[in-house]
XYZ file of C-alpha atoms in Angstrom:
216
model
C 259.231 261.233 -12.708
C 258.472 257.689 -12.283
C 260.242 257.252 -9.237
C 260.098 260.304 -6.983
C 255.828 259.351 -7.590
C 256.346 255.775 -6.497
C 257.880 257.084 -3.549
C 254.075 258.006 -2.389
C 252.264 256.219 -0.098
C 248.964 256.181 -2.448
C 249.213 253.669 -5.331
C 248.206 254.314 -8.970
C 246.309 253.666 -12.172
C 247.224 255.966 -15.092
C 244.971 257.105 -18.001
C 246.764 257.551 -21.544
C 246.870 260.833 -22.958
C 243.861 262.155 -24.543
C 244.145 265.233 -26.264
C 244.702 265.505 -30.181
C 244.884 261.872 -30.165
C 242.624 259.237 -31.714
C 243.298 254.724 -32.367
C 241.108 254.788 -34.905
C 241.745 257.861 -37.061
C 241.164 257.644 -40.496
C 245.529 258.108 -41.360
C 247.505 255.216 -41.048
C 249.520 257.388 -39.705
C 248.175 259.071 -36.534
C 246.128 255.550 -35.846
C 250.328 254.301 -35.544
C 251.519 257.766 -33.750
C 248.711 256.772 -31.193
C 249.855 252.925 -30.680
C 253.579 253.951 -29.875
C 252.177 257.074 -27.612
C 250.607 254.243 -25.737
C 253.478 252.115 -25.481
C 255.223 254.691 -24.324
C 252.405 254.712 -20.797
C 252.502 251.581 -20.348
C 256.350 251.393 -20.060
C 255.337 253.846 -18.023
C 251.750 252.879 -16.416
C 255.275 249.526 -15.695
C 257.744 251.557 -13.861
C 254.978 253.108 -12.149
C 254.319 250.333 -10.121
C 250.444 250.925 -11.815
C 248.535 247.891 -12.362
C 245.669 249.279 -15.235
C 246.222 251.880 -17.721
C 243.058 253.751 -18.398
C 242.690 253.516 -22.852
C 240.098 255.703 -25.238
C 239.763 253.589 -28.143
C 239.053 255.991 -30.608
C 235.849 258.197 -32.048
C 234.449 258.576 -35.550
C 235.048 262.583 -36.388
C 232.931 262.876 -39.493
C 229.149 261.027 -41.236
C 231.710 260.485 -44.229
C 233.633 257.205 -41.605
C 232.665 253.773 -41.447
C 231.803 253.271 -37.356
C 232.534 249.851 -38.317
C 235.147 250.057 -39.739
C 237.357 251.949 -36.700
C 235.395 249.549 -34.389
C 238.138 246.778 -36.482
C 240.874 248.696 -35.356
C 240.219 248.858 -31.941
C 240.317 244.748 -32.237
C 243.445 245.234 -34.217
C 245.124 248.546 -32.052
C 243.609 245.914 -28.171
C 245.013 242.931 -29.564
C 249.035 244.755 -30.470
C 248.232 246.588 -27.282
C 248.091 243.159 -25.125
C 251.193 241.924 -26.773
C 253.330 244.571 -26.038
C 251.919 244.829 -22.618
C 252.419 241.494 -21.711
C 255.197 241.461 -19.616
C 254.510 243.558 -17.232
C 251.664 242.755 -14.797
C 249.574 245.542 -16.598
C 245.526 245.612 -17.270
C 244.165 248.304 -20.144
C 241.194 248.717 -19.154
C 238.349 249.605 -22.239
C 236.459 253.212 -21.606
C 233.016 254.571 -23.004
C 233.428 257.600 -24.705
C 232.467 260.463 -26.578
C 228.823 261.537 -28.090
C 226.259 259.781 -29.571
C 227.685 261.769 -32.977
C 231.507 260.169 -32.430
C 231.582 256.993 -30.335
C 232.150 254.238 -31.941
C 229.886 251.950 -29.914
C 226.110 252.200 -28.862
C 225.674 250.687 -25.550
C 224.380 247.838 -26.652
C 227.571 247.602 -28.786
C 229.799 248.909 -25.824
C 228.631 245.606 -23.592
C 229.502 243.120 -26.297
C 232.353 244.956 -27.269
C 234.194 244.656 -23.679
C 231.910 241.310 -23.175
C 234.104 239.611 -26.246
C 238.048 241.864 -24.419
C 240.930 238.881 -24.591
C 242.545 238.388 -21.505
C 244.611 241.115 -19.851
C 241.538 243.337 -20.742
C 238.804 244.595 -18.768
C 236.666 247.372 -18.546
C 236.141 251.207 -16.952
C 233.166 252.602 -17.881
C 233.022 256.520 -17.696
C 230.033 257.863 -15.826
C 229.320 260.771 -17.200
C 229.468 259.788 -20.665
C 227.103 257.544 -20.133
C 224.629 259.734 -18.842
C 225.790 262.366 -21.426
C 224.637 260.069 -24.229
C 221.449 258.417 -22.428
C 222.587 255.091 -20.824
C 220.621 253.306 -19.268
C 223.085 252.389 -16.208
C 222.127 249.932 -14.810
C 222.000 247.443 -17.821
C 225.730 249.171 -19.084
C 227.143 247.842 -15.122
C 225.037 244.952 -15.355
C 226.075 244.433 -19.011
C 230.172 244.874 -18.468
C 230.246 243.231 -15.133
C 232.309 240.158 -15.428
C 235.340 242.390 -16.295
C 234.155 245.784 -14.389
C 237.132 246.843 -13.371
C 236.651 250.844 -12.227
C 234.481 254.048 -12.831
C 234.898 257.311 -13.318
C 233.545 259.472 -11.806
C 231.358 262.752 -12.448
C 228.375 264.966 -13.528
C 226.396 266.898 -16.055
C 223.065 268.068 -16.982
C 223.271 265.226 -19.504
C 223.743 267.886 -22.655
C 227.454 267.994 -22.788
C 231.235 266.663 -21.057
C 231.536 268.958 -18.567
C 232.926 266.836 -16.597
C 231.510 268.090 -13.059
C 231.595 267.517 -8.497
C 228.459 265.159 -7.643
C 225.448 266.375 -7.405
C 225.602 269.518 -9.507
C 224.856 267.403 -12.170
C 221.132 265.791 -12.824
C 222.422 261.910 -12.598
C 221.095 259.784 -10.380
C 223.763 259.534 -7.457
C 221.690 257.476 -5.382
C 220.579 255.261 -7.669
C 224.255 254.232 -8.862
C 225.682 253.987 -6.125
C 222.944 251.025 -5.208
C 223.810 250.063 -8.835
C 227.235 249.317 -8.068
C 227.245 247.441 -5.019
C 224.457 245.397 -6.832
C 227.348 244.986 -9.269
C 229.171 242.620 -6.652
C 232.547 244.038 -7.863
C 235.257 245.674 -5.593
C 235.939 248.808 -8.307
C 238.018 251.753 -8.511
C 236.126 254.951 -8.449
C 238.300 257.389 -9.460
C 236.796 261.094 -9.371
C 237.632 263.154 -13.202
C 236.411 266.546 -12.521
C 237.067 269.399 -15.135
C 240.317 270.663 -15.042
C 240.935 273.927 -12.719
C 237.492 272.593 -9.849
C 238.534 272.916 -6.605
C 240.715 270.321 -4.191
C 238.189 270.618 -1.849
C 235.553 269.922 -4.783
C 237.581 266.543 -4.529
C 237.589 266.638 -1.326
C 234.278 266.624 -0.699
C 234.112 263.849 -3.281
C 236.020 262.078 -1.847
C 234.091 261.844 1.151
C 230.689 260.924 -0.704
C 232.305 258.109 -1.649
C 233.238 257.080 2.083
C 230.386 257.249 4.024
C 228.971 254.956 0.601
C 230.850 252.659 0.638
C 233.169 252.520 3.462
C 231.649 252.782 6.149
C 228.755 250.952 6.914
Protein backbone atom coordinates (compact mmCIF):
# COMPACT_ATOMS: atom_id res chain seq x y z
CA UNK A 1 0.00 0.00 0.00
CA UNK A 2 2.81 2.41 0.85
CA UNK A 3 4.46 1.87 -2.55
CA UNK A 4 1.20 2.57 -4.34
CA UNK A 5 0.46 5.68 -2.28
CA UNK A 6 3.98 7.04 -2.78
CA UNK A 7 3.40 6.92 -6.54
CA UNK A 8 0.70 9.61 -6.24
CA UNK A 9 1.55 13.33 -6.68
CA UNK A 10 0.64 14.21 -3.07
CA UNK A 11 2.17 14.27 0.40
CA UNK A 12 0.79 12.61 3.50
CA UNK A 13 0.25 12.83 7.20
CA UNK A 14 -0.88 9.67 8.97
CA UNK A 15 -3.42 9.27 11.78
CA UNK A 16 -2.98 6.44 14.24
CA UNK A 17 -6.00 4.12 14.68
CA UNK A 18 -8.72 5.73 16.80
CA UNK A 19 -11.50 3.17 17.27
CA UNK A 20 -11.30 0.62 20.10
CA UNK A 21 -7.96 1.99 21.29
CA UNK A 22 -7.04 3.99 24.39
CA UNK A 23 -3.40 4.83 25.00
CA UNK A 24 -4.08 5.38 28.70
CA UNK A 25 -6.42 2.43 29.31
CA UNK A 26 -6.72 1.12 32.87
CA UNK A 27 -5.89 -2.30 31.42
CA UNK A 28 -2.11 -2.76 31.09
CA UNK A 29 -2.47 -5.27 28.24
CA UNK A 30 -4.62 -2.83 26.27
CA UNK A 31 -2.10 -0.01 26.77
CA UNK A 32 0.71 -2.22 25.46
CA UNK A 33 -1.40 -3.28 22.48
CA UNK A 34 -2.09 0.36 21.60
CA UNK A 35 1.58 1.33 21.85
CA UNK A 36 2.54 -1.58 19.55
CA UNK A 37 -0.21 -0.52 17.15
CA UNK A 38 1.16 3.02 17.15
CA UNK A 39 4.64 1.69 16.44
CA UNK A 40 3.27 -0.16 13.40
CA UNK A 41 1.72 3.14 12.31
CA UNK A 42 5.10 4.86 12.64
CA UNK A 43 6.68 2.18 10.44
CA UNK A 44 3.95 2.63 7.84
CA UNK A 45 4.28 6.42 7.91
CA UNK A 46 8.04 6.13 7.40
CA UNK A 47 7.53 3.81 4.43
CA UNK A 48 5.04 6.29 3.03
CA UNK A 49 7.35 9.26 3.46
CA UNK A 50 4.88 11.03 5.75
CA UNK A 51 6.33 13.71 8.03
CA UNK A 52 3.53 13.84 10.61
CA UNK A 53 1.73 11.23 12.70
CA UNK A 54 -1.40 12.22 14.63
CA UNK A 55 -1.79 10.67 18.08
CA UNK A 56 -4.77 10.65 20.42
CA UNK A 57 -3.31 10.91 23.95
CA UNK A 58 -6.11 8.82 25.42
CA UNK A 59 -9.37 9.03 27.34
CA UNK A 60 -10.77 8.57 30.82
CA UNK A 61 -14.04 6.69 30.38
CA UNK A 62 -15.14 6.34 34.01
CA UNK A 63 -15.23 8.81 36.88
CA UNK A 64 -13.69 6.24 39.22
CA UNK A 65 -10.44 6.43 37.24
CA UNK A 66 -7.82 9.13 37.74
CA UNK A 67 -7.21 11.63 34.96
CA UNK A 68 -3.93 12.54 36.64
CA UNK A 69 -2.80 8.93 36.28
CA UNK A 70 -3.87 9.02 32.65
CA UNK A 71 -1.82 12.14 32.00
CA UNK A 72 1.22 10.48 33.56
CA UNK A 73 0.74 7.48 31.28
CA UNK A 74 0.63 9.82 28.28
CA UNK A 75 4.05 11.21 29.22
CA UNK A 76 5.48 7.69 29.50
CA UNK A 77 3.96 6.61 26.19
CA UNK A 78 5.17 9.70 24.34
CA UNK A 79 8.71 9.09 25.57
CA UNK A 80 8.63 5.48 24.35
CA UNK A 81 7.12 6.37 20.98
CA UNK A 82 9.62 9.18 20.41
CA UNK A 83 12.51 6.82 21.12
CA UNK A 84 11.03 4.34 18.65
CA UNK A 85 10.44 6.96 15.93
CA UNK A 86 13.91 8.55 16.26
CA UNK A 87 15.42 6.76 13.20
CA UNK A 88 12.79 8.30 10.91
CA UNK A 89 12.14 11.94 10.10
CA UNK A 90 8.57 11.96 11.33
CA UNK A 91 6.98 14.18 13.97
CA UNK A 92 4.45 12.92 16.50
CA UNK A 93 1.56 15.37 16.89
CA UNK A 94 -0.61 15.28 20.02
CA UNK A 95 -4.31 16.03 19.48
CA UNK A 96 -6.97 17.39 21.84
CA UNK A 97 -9.63 14.69 22.10
CA UNK A 98 -12.64 13.69 24.17
CA UNK A 99 -15.66 15.36 25.69
CA UNK A 100 -15.49 17.32 28.93
CA UNK A 101 -16.24 14.06 30.73
CA UNK A 102 -13.68 11.85 28.98
CA UNK A 103 -10.86 14.23 28.03
CA UNK A 104 -7.72 13.88 30.12
CA UNK A 105 -7.14 17.62 29.86
CA UNK A 106 -8.87 20.91 30.40
CA UNK A 107 -7.86 23.59 27.91
CA UNK A 108 -5.28 25.00 30.32
CA UNK A 109 -3.87 21.53 31.02
CA UNK A 110 -3.65 20.75 27.31
CA UNK A 111 -1.77 23.99 26.64
CA UNK A 112 0.66 23.19 29.46
CA UNK A 113 1.09 19.63 28.16
CA UNK A 114 1.88 20.89 24.66
CA UNK A 115 4.28 23.55 25.89
CA UNK A 116 6.28 20.84 27.67
CA UNK A 117 6.41 18.33 24.81
CA UNK A 118 9.93 16.99 24.14
CA UNK A 119 11.81 17.46 20.89
CA UNK A 120 10.29 15.42 18.09
CA UNK A 121 6.72 15.96 19.27
CA UNK A 122 4.32 18.71 18.29
CA UNK A 123 0.69 19.77 18.52
CA UNK A 124 -2.35 19.40 16.32
CA UNK A 125 -5.52 21.22 17.40
CA UNK A 126 -8.85 19.69 16.45
CA UNK A 127 -11.16 22.68 15.99
CA UNK A 128 -14.36 20.65 16.32
CA UNK A 129 -13.24 19.00 19.54
CA UNK A 130 -12.23 22.34 21.04
CA UNK A 131 -15.51 23.96 20.02
CA UNK A 132 -17.57 21.06 21.39
CA UNK A 133 -15.91 21.53 24.78
CA UNK A 134 -16.33 25.29 24.82
CA UNK A 135 -12.60 26.06 24.67
CA UNK A 136 -11.50 29.57 23.71
CA UNK A 137 -9.93 29.11 20.28
CA UNK A 138 -7.75 32.21 20.42
CA UNK A 139 -6.35 31.36 23.85
CA UNK A 140 -5.84 27.75 22.76
CA UNK A 141 -4.06 28.39 19.46
CA UNK A 142 -1.90 31.17 20.87
CA UNK A 143 -1.06 29.01 23.88
CA UNK A 144 0.28 26.11 21.78
CA UNK A 145 1.57 28.02 18.76
CA UNK A 146 5.29 27.48 19.46
CA UNK A 147 4.98 23.84 18.36
CA UNK A 148 1.62 23.96 16.56
CA UNK A 149 1.91 22.07 13.27
CA UNK A 150 -1.60 21.29 12.05
CA UNK A 151 -5.34 21.71 12.51
CA UNK A 152 -8.24 19.33 12.05
CA UNK A 153 -10.98 21.36 10.41
CA UNK A 154 -14.64 20.46 10.97
CA UNK A 155 -17.79 21.98 12.45
CA UNK A 156 -20.45 21.08 15.02
CA UNK A 157 -23.24 22.74 17.02
CA UNK A 158 -21.24 22.76 20.26
CA UNK A 159 -23.01 19.76 21.75
CA UNK A 160 -21.41 16.78 20.00
CA UNK A 161 -18.53 15.63 17.80
CA UNK A 162 -20.45 15.53 14.52
CA UNK A 163 -17.56 16.39 12.13
CA UNK A 164 -19.71 18.60 9.91
CA UNK A 165 -18.45 20.56 6.89
CA UNK A 166 -17.38 24.17 7.39
CA UNK A 167 -20.40 26.41 7.96
CA UNK A 168 -22.87 23.69 8.97
CA UNK A 169 -22.39 24.18 12.70
CA UNK A 170 -21.71 27.09 15.04
CA UNK A 171 -17.94 27.60 14.77
CA UNK A 172 -17.10 31.26 14.04
CA UNK A 173 -15.08 30.56 10.90
CA UNK A 174 -14.16 34.15 9.94
CA UNK A 175 -12.94 34.68 13.50
CA UNK A 176 -11.05 31.39 13.49
CA UNK A 177 -9.38 32.13 10.16
CA UNK A 178 -8.07 35.38 11.59
CA UNK A 179 -6.74 33.59 14.67
CA UNK A 180 -4.94 31.09 12.43
CA UNK A 181 -3.29 33.94 10.59
CA UNK A 182 -2.39 35.63 13.86
CA UNK A 183 -0.42 32.56 14.99
CA UNK A 184 2.10 33.31 12.26
CA UNK A 185 2.51 29.58 11.66
CA UNK A 186 2.35 27.65 8.39
CA UNK A 187 -0.04 24.87 9.32
CA UNK A 188 -1.27 21.66 7.73
CA UNK A 189 -5.05 22.22 7.47
CA UNK A 190 -6.85 18.89 7.27
CA UNK A 191 -10.57 18.66 6.49
CA UNK A 192 -11.71 15.93 8.86
CA UNK A 193 -15.34 15.57 7.83
CA UNK A 194 -17.48 12.64 8.95
CA UNK A 195 -17.55 9.33 7.12
CA UNK A 196 -20.07 9.45 4.29
CA UNK A 197 -19.83 13.20 3.65
CA UNK A 198 -20.01 13.71 -0.15
CA UNK A 199 -16.72 14.42 -1.90
CA UNK A 200 -18.23 17.64 -3.22
CA UNK A 201 -18.36 18.93 0.37
CA UNK A 202 -14.63 18.28 0.65
CA UNK A 203 -14.03 20.17 -2.59
CA UNK A 204 -16.02 23.09 -1.27
CA UNK A 205 -14.10 23.04 2.01
CA UNK A 206 -10.80 22.99 0.14
CA UNK A 207 -11.92 25.99 -1.92
CA UNK A 208 -12.84 27.88 1.26
CA UNK A 209 -9.40 27.26 2.75
CA UNK A 210 -7.59 28.12 -0.48
CA UNK A 211 -9.58 31.33 -0.83
CA UNK A 212 -8.74 32.31 2.73
CA UNK A 213 -5.08 31.33 2.88
CA UNK A 214 -3.67 31.01 -0.65
CA UNK A 215 -5.37 33.54 -2.89
CA UNK A 216 -4.77 36.81 -1.07
